[in-house]
Amino acid sequence: MADSQERHYSADARSTDTIGRVLCSARNHHFVIDGPPQAGFPGEALGPGEVFLAGIASCGVELVQALARDDKLPLERVKVDINGMMDRANPVRSDVSLFNRIELQFELAGVTQADGESLIGRFREK
């Protein structure tokens, strides 16, 4: 049987006794996400925006590693820095909170400049 191209993911989030503190679960892993202090929430744990951005960055690392592996390139290390900006005074949409801008910066070790640019270009196409 051929490997399906479908990927299914699930997670859940529930309130805790502390307003603005959320207990999240995915598979058998549990972690806390806090709302921001600006909204009167704890702000001690990672916030939803940080977790969202970390998910994108980790996807970038994985995908570049997979592309390099498939091309048999000697990639030693990948680092992705990601920054997001949300301007509540200038929302992208009025019905939902969205980042106005997200910037990614890749740092690769072990490959040539040309191979690195090719890997990042292919990442952008995915």
mmCIF file of N, CA and C in Angstrom:
data_model
loop_
_atom_site.group_PDB
_atom_site.id
_atom_site.type_symbol
_atom_site.label_atom_id
_atom_site.label_comp_id
_atom_site.label_asym_id
_atom_site.label_seq_id
_atom_site.Cartn_x
_atom_site.Cartn_y
_atom_site.Cartn_z
ATOM 1 N N MET A 1 0.840 -1.178 0.000
ATOM 2 C CA MET A 1 0.000 0.000 0.000
ATOM 3 C C MET A 1 0.886 1.242 0.000
ATOM 4 N N ALA A 2 0.566 2.191 -0.863
ATOM 5 C CA ALA A 2 1.354 3.423 -0.966
ATOM 6 C C ALA A 2 1.117 4.312 0.255
ATOM 7 N N ASP A 3 2.166 5.042 0.634
ATOM 8 C CA ASP A 3 2.071 5.980 1.750
ATOM 9 C C ASP A 3 1.126 7.114 1.358
ATOM 10 N N SER A 4 0.130 7.353 2.180
ATOM 11 C CA SER A 4 -0.828 8.428 1.925
ATOM 12 C C SER A 4 -0.138 9.771 2.062
ATOM 13 N N GLN A 5 -0.528 10.720 1.245
ATOM 14 C CA GLN A 5 0.009 12.076 1.332
ATOM 15 C C GLN A 5 -0.760 12.912 2.346
ATOM 16 N N GLU A 6 -1.848 12.362 2.866
ATOM 17 C CA GLU A 6 -2.627 13.095 3.861
ATOM 18 C C GLU A 6 -1.940 13.043 5.210
ATOM 19 N N ARG A 7 -2.006 14.166 5.914
ATOM 20 C CA ARG A 7 -1.502 14.240 7.281
ATOM 21 C C ARG A 7 -2.615 14.814 8.139
ATOM 22 N N HIS A 8 -2.921 14.165 9.223
ATOM 23 C CA HIS A 8 -3.969 14.634 10.122
ATOM 24 C C HIS A 8 -3.338 14.948 11.477
ATOM 25 N N TYR A 9 -3.697 16.082 12.026
ATOM 26 C CA TYR A 9 -3.162 16.523 13.308
ATOM 27 C C TYR A 9 -4.312 16.956 14.189
ATOM 28 N N SER A 10 -4.120 16.831 15.481
ATOM 29 C CA SER A 10 -5.138 17.348 16.388
ATOM 30 C C SER A 10 -4.475 17.767 17.695
ATOM 31 N N ALA A 11 -5.112 18.684 18.353
ATOM 32 C CA ALA A 11 -4.667 19.179 19.655
ATOM 33 C C ALA A 11 -5.906 19.710 20.349
ATOM 34 N N ASP A 12 -5.800 19.916 21.651
ATOM 35 C CA ASP A 12 -6.907 20.552 22.349
ATOM 36 C C ASP A 12 -6.363 21.546 23.357
ATOM 37 N N ALA A 13 -7.208 22.448 23.756
ATOM 38 C CA ALA A 13 -6.846 23.477 24.732
ATOM 39 C C ALA A 13 -8.010 23.643 25.686
ATOM 40 N N ARG A 14 -7.690 23.830 26.968
ATOM 41 C CA ARG A 14 -8.744 24.013 27.960
ATOM 42 C C ARG A 14 -8.325 25.056 28.986
ATOM 43 N N SER A 15 -9.321 25.685 29.543
ATOM 44 C CA SER A 15 -9.060 26.704 30.559
ATOM 45 C C SER A 15 -8.533 26.063 31.828
ATOM 46 N N THR A 16 -7.884 26.876 32.642
ATOM 47 C CA THR A 16 -7.389 26.434 33.944
ATOM 48 C C THR A 16 -8.015 27.341 35.005
ATOM 49 N N ASP A 17 -7.629 27.142 36.249
ATOM 50 C CA ASP A 17 -8.138 27.988 37.329
ATOM 51 C C ASP A 17 -7.610 29.424 37.253
ATOM 52 N N THR A 18 -6.575 29.656 36.445
ATOM 53 C CA THR A 18 -6.008 30.991 36.272
ATOM 54 C C THR A 18 -6.514 31.557 34.949
ATOM 55 N N ILE A 19 -7.254 32.652 34.996
ATOM 56 C CA ILE A 19 -7.782 33.233 33.765
ATOM 57 C C ILE A 19 -6.636 33.625 32.840
ATOM 58 N N GLY A 20 -6.756 33.252 31.573
ATOM 59 C CA GLY A 20 -5.726 33.540 30.591
ATOM 60 C C GLY A 20 -4.627 32.506 30.506
ATOM 61 N N ARG A 21 -4.681 31.492 31.355
ATOM 62 C CA ARG A 21 -3.710 30.391 31.304
ATOM 63 C C ARG A 21 -4.433 29.182 30.725
ATOM 64 N N VAL A 22 -3.853 28.595 29.686
ATOM 65 C CA VAL A 22 -4.497 27.529 28.937
ATOM 66 C C VAL A 22 -3.635 26.275 28.969
ATOM 67 N N LEU A 23 -4.247 25.144 29.259
ATOM 68 C CA LEU A 23 -3.559 23.853 29.211
ATOM 69 C C LEU A 23 -3.834 23.230 27.851
ATOM 70 N N CYS A 24 -2.772 22.970 27.128
ATOM 71 C CA CYS A 24 -2.886 22.409 25.781
ATOM 72 C C CYS A 24 -2.355 20.983 25.769
ATOM 73 N N SER A 25 -2.907 20.176 24.883
ATOM 74 C CA SER A 25 -2.470 18.791 24.747
ATOM 75 C C SER A 25 -2.442 18.412 23.272
ATOM 76 N N ALA A 26 -1.437 17.625 22.929
ATOM 77 C CA ALA A 26 -1.342 17.024 21.608
ATOM 78 C C ALA A 26 -0.707 15.651 21.814
ATOM 79 N N ARG A 27 -1.388 14.631 21.357
ATOM 80 C CA ARG A 27 -1.004 13.252 21.655
ATOM 81 C C ARG A 27 -0.872 13.101 23.160
ATOM 82 N N ASN A 28 0.270 12.694 23.670
ATOM 83 C CA ASN A 28 0.427 12.534 25.120
ATOM 84 C C ASN A 28 1.312 13.635 25.712
ATOM 85 N N HIS A 29 1.386 14.770 25.028
ATOM 86 C CA HIS A 29 2.196 15.898 25.481
ATOM 87 C C HIS A 29 1.283 17.017 25.966
ATOM 88 N N HIS A 30 1.693 17.663 27.038
ATOM 89 C CA HIS A 30 0.898 18.742 27.614
ATOM 90 C C HIS A 30 1.790 19.959 27.825
ATOM 91 N N PHE A 31 1.254 21.139 27.585
ATOM 92 C CA PHE A 31 2.010 22.365 27.768
ATOM 93 C C PHE A 31 1.050 23.511 28.046
ATOM 94 N N VAL A 32 1.593 24.567 28.631
ATOM 95 C CA VAL A 32 0.795 25.728 29.022
ATOM 96 C C VAL A 32 1.064 26.873 28.052
ATOM 97 N N ILE A 33 0.010 27.588 27.706
ATOM 98 C CA ILE A 33 0.108 28.814 26.922
ATOM 99 C C ILE A 33 -0.617 29.898 27.713
ATOM 100 N N ASP A 34 0.041 31.036 27.848
ATOM 101 C CA ASP A 34 -0.546 32.169 28.570
ATOM 102 C C ASP A 34 -0.939 33.274 27.609
ATOM 103 N N GLY A 35 -2.040 33.931 27.931
ATOM 104 C CA GLY A 35 -2.397 35.140 27.224
ATOM 105 C C GLY A 35 -1.460 36.268 27.645
ATOM 106 N N PRO A 36 -1.415 37.361 26.869
ATOM 107 C CA PRO A 36 -0.466 38.444 27.122
ATOM 108 C C PRO A 36 -0.853 39.324 28.306
ATOM 109 N N PRO A 37 0.146 39.883 28.975
ATOM 110 C CA PRO A 37 -0.122 40.782 30.106
ATOM 111 C C PRO A 37 -0.945 42.009 29.695
ATOM 112 N N GLN A 38 -0.789 42.468 28.445
ATOM 113 C CA GLN A 38 -1.546 43.628 27.976
ATOM 114 C C GLN A 38 -3.050 43.389 28.061
ATOM 115 N N ALA A 39 -3.445 42.129 28.026
ATOM 116 C CA ALA A 39 -4.859 41.775 28.111
ATOM 117 C C ALA A 39 -5.253 41.374 29.535
ATOM 118 N N GLY A 40 -4.333 41.559 30.482
ATOM 119 C CA GLY A 40 -4.617 41.205 31.867
ATOM 120 C C GLY A 40 -4.415 39.735 32.183
ATOM 121 N N PHE A 41 -3.645 39.044 31.347
ATOM 122 C CA PHE A 41 -3.381 37.633 31.543
ATOM 123 C C PHE A 41 -1.967 37.435 32.078
ATOM 124 N N PRO A 42 -1.604 36.204 32.499
ATOM 125 C CA PRO A 42 -0.315 35.996 33.162
ATOM 126 C C PRO A 42 0.920 36.369 32.335
ATOM 127 N N GLY A 43 0.973 35.949 31.070
ATOM 128 C CA GLY A 43 2.116 36.262 30.229
ATOM 129 C C GLY A 43 3.415 35.603 30.652
ATOM 130 N N GLU A 44 3.363 34.603 31.521
ATOM 131 C CA GLU A 44 4.580 33.934 31.994
ATOM 132 C C GLU A 44 5.037 32.828 31.043
ATOM 133 N N ALA A 45 4.106 32.064 30.529
ATOM 134 C CA ALA A 45 4.433 30.999 29.577
ATOM 135 C C ALA A 45 4.432 31.595 28.167
ATOM 136 N N LEU A 46 4.818 30.790 27.196
ATOM 137 C CA LEU A 46 4.730 31.242 25.812
ATOM 138 C C LEU A 46 3.307 31.650 25.493
ATOM 139 N N GLY A 47 3.178 32.626 24.602
ATOM 140 C CA GLY A 47 1.863 33.065 24.172
ATOM 141 C C GLY A 47 1.455 32.386 22.877
ATOM 142 N N PRO A 48 0.182 32.485 22.504
ATOM 143 C CA PRO A 48 -0.296 31.844 21.281
ATOM 144 C C PRO A 48 0.476 32.257 20.032
ATOM 145 N N GLY A 49 0.803 33.533 19.910
ATOM 146 C CA GLY A 49 1.544 33.994 18.739
ATOM 147 C C GLY A 49 2.928 33.386 18.659
ATOM 148 N N GLU A 50 3.600 33.272 19.805
ATOM 149 C CA GLU A 50 4.936 32.669 19.834
ATOM 150 C C GLU A 50 4.890 31.194 19.457
ATOM 151 N N VAL A 51 3.881 30.502 19.946
ATOM 152 C CA VAL A 51 3.746 29.072 19.630
ATOM 153 C C VAL A 51 3.448 28.901 18.141
ATOM 154 N N PHE A 52 2.593 29.759 17.594
ATOM 155 C CA PHE A 52 2.289 29.723 16.159
ATOM 156 C C PHE A 52 3.557 29.938 15.338
ATOM 157 N N LEU A 53 4.331 30.978 15.683
ATOM 158 C CA LEU A 53 5.556 31.270 14.948
ATOM 159 C C LEU A 53 6.580 30.145 15.093
ATOM 160 N N ALA A 54 6.693 29.555 16.288
ATOM 161 C CA ALA A 54 7.618 28.443 16.493
ATOM 162 C C ALA A 54 7.230 27.248 15.620
ATOM 163 N N GLY A 55 5.930 27.027 15.442
ATOM 164 C CA GLY A 55 5.478 25.948 14.567
ATOM 165 C C GLY A 55 5.906 26.168 13.125
ATOM 166 N N ILE A 56 5.798 27.405 12.664
ATOM 167 C CA ILE A 56 6.229 27.728 11.297
ATOM 168 C C ILE A 56 7.742 27.534 11.171
ATOM 169 N N ALA A 57 8.501 28.046 12.154
ATOM 170 C CA ALA A 57 9.962 27.926 12.110
ATOM 171 C C ALA A 57 10.389 26.463 12.123
ATOM 172 N N SER A 58 9.757 25.645 12.973
ATOM 173 C CA SER A 58 10.129 24.229 13.038
ATOM 174 C C SER A 58 9.798 23.520 11.734
ATOM 175 N N CYS A 59 8.711 23.913 11.093
ATOM 176 C CA CYS A 59 8.365 23.352 9.786
ATOM 177 C C CYS A 59 9.448 23.705 8.766
ATOM 178 N N GLY A 60 9.947 24.938 8.836
ATOM 179 C CA GLY A 60 11.019 25.353 7.933
ATOM 180 C C GLY A 60 12.275 24.526 8.124
ATOM 181 N N VAL A 61 12.652 24.287 9.376
ATOM 182 C CA VAL A 61 13.838 23.466 9.658
ATOM 183 C C VAL A 61 13.644 22.064 9.097
ATOM 184 N N GLU A 62 12.504 21.446 9.405
ATOM 185 C CA GLU A 62 12.227 20.073 8.940
ATOM 186 C C GLU A 62 12.253 19.974 7.421
ATOM 187 N N LEU A 63 11.586 20.917 6.766
ATOM 188 C CA LEU A 63 11.470 20.837 5.314
ATOM 189 C C LEU A 63 12.821 21.017 4.640
ATOM 190 N N VAL A 64 13.621 21.954 5.114
ATOM 191 C CA VAL A 64 14.952 22.142 4.531
ATOM 192 C C VAL A 64 15.805 20.901 4.775
ATOM 193 N N GLN A 65 15.713 20.299 5.960
ATOM 194 C CA GLN A 65 16.447 19.057 6.213
ATOM 195 C C GLN A 65 16.010 17.954 5.252
ATOM 196 N N ALA A 66 14.709 17.829 5.034
ATOM 197 C CA ALA A 66 14.199 16.785 4.135
ATOM 198 C C ALA A 66 14.665 17.024 2.699
ATOM 199 N N LEU A 67 14.617 18.273 2.254
ATOM 200 C CA LEU A 67 15.059 18.584 0.896
ATOM 201 C C LEU A 67 16.544 18.282 0.727
ATOM 202 N N ALA A 68 17.350 18.657 1.717
ATOM 203 C CA ALA A 68 18.791 18.389 1.653
ATOM 204 C C ALA A 68 19.065 16.891 1.667
ATOM 205 N N ARG A 69 18.347 16.168 2.510
ATOM 206 C CA ARG A 69 18.512 14.709 2.563
ATOM 207 C C ARG A 69 18.186 14.093 1.210
ATOM 208 N N ASP A 70 17.063 14.525 0.609
ATOM 209 C CA ASP A 70 16.650 13.972 -0.684
ATOM 210 C C ASP A 70 17.674 14.266 -1.775
ATOM 211 N N ASP A 71 18.346 15.425 -1.670
ATOM 212 C CA ASP A 71 19.366 15.809 -2.651
ATOM 213 C C ASP A 71 20.759 15.314 -2.273
ATOM 214 N N LYS A 72 20.848 14.597 -1.144
ATOM 215 C CA LYS A 72 22.123 14.084 -0.633
ATOM 216 C C LYS A 72 23.141 15.209 -0.430
ATOM 217 N N LEU A 73 22.658 16.337 0.100
ATOM 218 C CA LEU A 73 23.532 17.470 0.403
ATOM 219 C C LEU A 73 24.042 17.346 1.836
ATOM 220 N N PRO A 74 25.265 17.792 2.108
ATOM 221 C CA PRO A 74 25.868 17.625 3.438
ATOM 222 C C PRO A 74 25.429 18.699 4.447
ATOM 223 N N LEU A 75 24.148 18.927 4.538
ATOM 224 C CA LEU A 75 23.619 19.921 5.464
ATOM 225 C C LEU A 75 23.925 19.497 6.893
ATOM 226 N N GLU A 76 24.589 20.380 7.646
ATOM 227 C CA GLU A 76 24.949 20.061 9.024
ATOM 228 C C GLU A 76 23.975 20.657 10.031
ATOM 229 N N ARG A 77 23.462 21.851 9.710
ATOM 230 C CA ARG A 77 22.637 22.544 10.690
ATOM 231 C C ARG A 77 21.719 23.533 9.983
ATOM 232 N N VAL A 78 20.521 23.692 10.543
ATOM 233 C CA VAL A 78 19.558 24.685 10.060
ATOM 234 C C VAL A 78 19.062 25.472 11.257
ATOM 235 N N LYS A 79 19.028 26.780 11.116
ATOM 236 C CA LYS A 79 18.433 27.636 12.138
ATOM 237 C C LYS A 79 17.470 28.574 11.425
ATOM 238 N N VAL A 80 16.285 28.710 11.985
ATOM 239 C CA VAL A 80 15.304 29.639 11.437
ATOM 240 C C VAL A 80 14.917 30.632 12.524
ATOM 241 N N ASP A 81 15.137 31.906 12.238
ATOM 242 C CA ASP A 81 14.640 32.979 13.099
ATOM 243 C C ASP A 81 13.367 33.499 12.449
ATOM 244 N N ILE A 82 12.333 33.679 13.247
ATOM 245 C CA ILE A 82 11.055 34.153 12.720
ATOM 246 C C ILE A 82 10.546 35.287 13.598
ATOM 247 N N ASN A 83 10.041 36.303 12.960
ATOM 248 C CA ASN A 83 9.471 37.451 13.655
ATOM 249 C C ASN A 83 8.127 37.774 13.031
ATOM 250 N N GLY A 84 7.172 38.064 13.869
ATOM 251 C CA GLY A 84 5.850 38.440 13.401
ATOM 252 C C GLY A 84 5.435 39.768 14.007
ATOM 253 N N MET A 85 4.651 40.524 13.260
ATOM 254 C CA MET A 85 4.150 41.800 13.741
ATOM 255 C C MET A 85 2.649 41.851 13.504
ATOM 256 N N MET A 86 1.929 42.161 14.559
ATOM 257 C CA MET A 86 0.486 42.308 14.469
ATOM 258 C C MET A 86 0.159 43.747 14.886
ATOM 259 N N ASP A 87 -0.453 44.494 13.995
ATOM 260 C CA ASP A 87 -0.813 45.889 14.260
ATOM 261 C C ASP A 87 -2.319 45.957 14.448
ATOM 262 N N ARG A 88 -2.744 46.020 15.697
ATOM 263 C CA ARG A 88 -4.182 46.037 15.984
ATOM 264 C C ARG A 88 -4.852 47.311 15.481
ATOM 265 N N ALA A 89 -4.080 48.376 15.247
ATOM 266 C CA ALA A 89 -4.637 49.614 14.695
ATOM 267 C C ALA A 89 -4.816 49.519 13.182
ATOM 268 N N ASN A 90 -4.184 48.526 12.554
ATOM 269 C CA ASN A 90 -4.258 48.349 11.107
ATOM 270 C C ASN A 90 -4.446 46.865 10.802
ATOM 271 N N PRO A 91 -5.593 46.287 11.182
ATOM 272 C CA PRO A 91 -5.778 44.839 11.020
ATOM 273 C C PRO A 91 -5.864 44.408 9.561
ATOM 274 N N VAL A 92 -5.377 43.210 9.314
ATOM 275 C CA VAL A 92 -5.483 42.616 7.980
ATOM 276 C C VAL A 92 -6.949 42.341 7.660
ATOM 277 N N ARG A 93 -7.669 41.833 8.657
ATOM 278 C CA ARG A 93 -9.113 41.595 8.557
ATOM 279 C C ARG A 93 -9.733 42.030 9.870
ATOM 280 N N SER A 94 -10.954 42.485 9.812
ATOM 281 C CA SER A 94 -11.605 42.963 11.029
ATOM 282 C C SER A 94 -12.243 41.840 11.846
ATOM 283 N N ASP A 95 -12.423 40.669 11.247
ATOM 284 C CA ASP A 95 -13.144 39.584 11.922
ATOM 285 C C ASP A 95 -12.238 38.569 12.611
ATOM 286 N N VAL A 96 -10.927 38.705 12.457
ATOM 287 C CA VAL A 96 -10.006 37.734 13.040
ATOM 288 C C VAL A 96 -8.637 38.397 13.206
ATOM 289 N N SER A 97 -7.901 37.972 14.230
ATOM 290 C CA SER A 97 -6.552 38.507 14.440
ATOM 291 C C SER A 97 -5.559 37.785 13.542
ATOM 292 N N LEU A 98 -4.836 38.548 12.751
ATOM 293 C CA LEU A 98 -3.817 38.002 11.856
ATOM 294 C C LEU A 98 -2.543 38.822 11.977
ATOM 295 N N PHE A 99 -1.415 38.190 11.706
ATOM 296 C CA PHE A 99 -0.165 38.923 11.637
ATOM 297 C C PHE A 99 -0.182 39.803 10.397
ATOM 298 N N ASN A 100 0.268 41.021 10.527
ATOM 299 C CA ASN A 100 0.420 41.898 9.367
ATOM 300 C C ASN A 100 1.646 41.491 8.558
ATOM 301 N N ARG A 101 2.673 41.019 9.261
ATOM 302 C CA ARG A 101 3.920 40.663 8.580
ATOM 303 C C ARG A 101 4.603 39.547 9.363
ATOM 304 N N ILE A 102 5.159 38.593 8.620
ATOM 305 C CA ILE A 102 5.983 37.532 9.203
ATOM 306 C C ILE A 102 7.247 37.448 8.362
ATOM 307 N N GLU A 103 8.396 37.468 9.033
ATOM 308 C CA GLU A 103 9.682 37.389 8.342
ATOM 309 C C GLU A 103 10.454 36.190 8.859
ATOM 310 N N LEU A 104 11.028 35.428 7.938
ATOM 311 C CA LEU A 104 11.866 34.287 8.284
ATOM 312 C C LEU A 104 13.279 34.535 7.800
ATOM 313 N N GLN A 105 14.242 34.143 8.606
ATOM 314 C CA GLN A 105 15.642 34.214 8.208
ATOM 315 C C GLN A 105 16.263 32.851 8.471
ATOM 316 N N PHE A 106 16.818 32.258 7.421
ATOM 317 C CA PHE A 106 17.434 30.929 7.506
ATOM 318 C C PHE A 106 18.941 31.059 7.632
ATOM 319 N N GLU A 107 19.524 30.188 8.447
ATOM 320 C CA GLU A 107 20.968 30.064 8.549
ATOM 321 C C GLU A 107 21.284 28.584 8.360
ATOM 322 N N LEU A 108 22.063 28.280 7.324
ATOM 323 C CA LEU A 108 22.402 26.894 7.003
ATOM 324 C C LEU A 108 23.904 26.699 7.140
ATOM 325 N N ALA A 109 24.316 25.540 7.582
ATOM 326 C CA ALA A 109 25.736 25.198 7.674
ATOM 327 C C ALA A 109 25.976 23.879 6.949
ATOM 328 N N GLY A 110 27.095 23.807 6.255
ATOM 329 C CA GLY A 110 27.504 22.558 5.607
ATOM 330 C C GLY A 110 27.219 22.488 4.121
ATOM 331 N N VAL A 111 26.510 23.474 3.582
ATOM 332 C CA VAL A 111 26.204 23.479 2.147
ATOM 333 C C VAL A 111 26.767 24.753 1.521
ATOM 334 N N THR A 112 26.933 24.721 0.212
ATOM 335 C CA THR A 112 27.415 25.909 -0.495
ATOM 336 C C THR A 112 26.325 26.983 -0.509
ATOM 337 N N GLN A 113 26.726 28.203 -0.817
ATOM 338 C CA GLN A 113 25.772 29.304 -0.932
ATOM 339 C C GLN A 113 24.709 28.974 -1.974
ATOM 340 N N ALA A 114 25.124 28.439 -3.105
ATOM 341 C CA ALA A 114 24.183 28.101 -4.187
ATOM 342 C C ALA A 114 23.206 27.013 -3.740
ATOM 343 N N ASP A 115 23.717 25.977 -3.085
ATOM 344 C CA ASP A 115 22.828 24.911 -2.610
ATOM 345 C C ASP A 115 21.872 25.446 -1.547
ATOM 346 N N GLY A 116 22.379 26.301 -0.658
ATOM 347 C CA GLY A 116 21.526 26.899 0.364
ATOM 348 C C GLY A 116 20.411 27.733 -0.253
ATOM 349 N N GLU A 117 20.752 28.546 -1.238
ATOM 350 C CA GLU A 117 19.739 29.364 -1.909
ATOM 351 C C GLU A 117 18.710 28.492 -2.621
ATOM 352 N N SER A 118 19.165 27.388 -3.198
ATOM 353 C CA SER A 118 18.243 26.456 -3.848
ATOM 354 C C SER A 118 17.293 25.819 -2.829
ATOM 355 N N LEU A 119 17.833 25.397 -1.686
ATOM 356 C CA LEU A 119 16.993 24.796 -0.645
ATOM 357 C C LEU A 119 15.941 25.788 -0.146
ATOM 358 N N ILE A 120 16.339 27.030 0.103
ATOM 359 C CA ILE A 120 15.404 28.036 0.602
ATOM 360 C C ILE A 120 14.371 28.370 -0.471
ATOM 361 N N GLY A 121 14.803 28.433 -1.724
ATOM 362 C CA GLY A 121 13.860 28.679 -2.816
ATOM 363 C C GLY A 121 12.808 27.589 -2.911
ATOM 364 N N ARG A 122 13.240 26.341 -2.769
ATOM 365 C CA ARG A 122 12.298 25.222 -2.818
ATOM 366 C C ARG A 122 11.392 25.219 -1.593
ATOM 367 N N PHE A 123 11.918 25.621 -0.436
ATOM 368 C CA PHE A 123 11.071 25.769 0.751
ATOM 369 C C PHE A 123 9.953 26.759 0.463
ATOM 370 N N ARG A 124 10.270 27.881 -0.131
ATOM 371 C CA ARG A 124 9.270 28.912 -0.418
ATOM 372 C C ARG A 124 8.187 28.432 -1.371
ATOM 373 N N GLU A 125 8.533 27.471 -2.226
ATOM 374 C CA GLU A 125 7.563 26.938 -3.191
ATOM 375 C C GLU A 125 6.572 25.974 -2.545
ATOM 376 N N LYS A 126 6.938 25.405 -1.403
ATOM 377 C CA LYS A 126 6.090 24.373 -0.772
ATOM 378 C C LYS A 126 4.870 24.941 -0.147
#
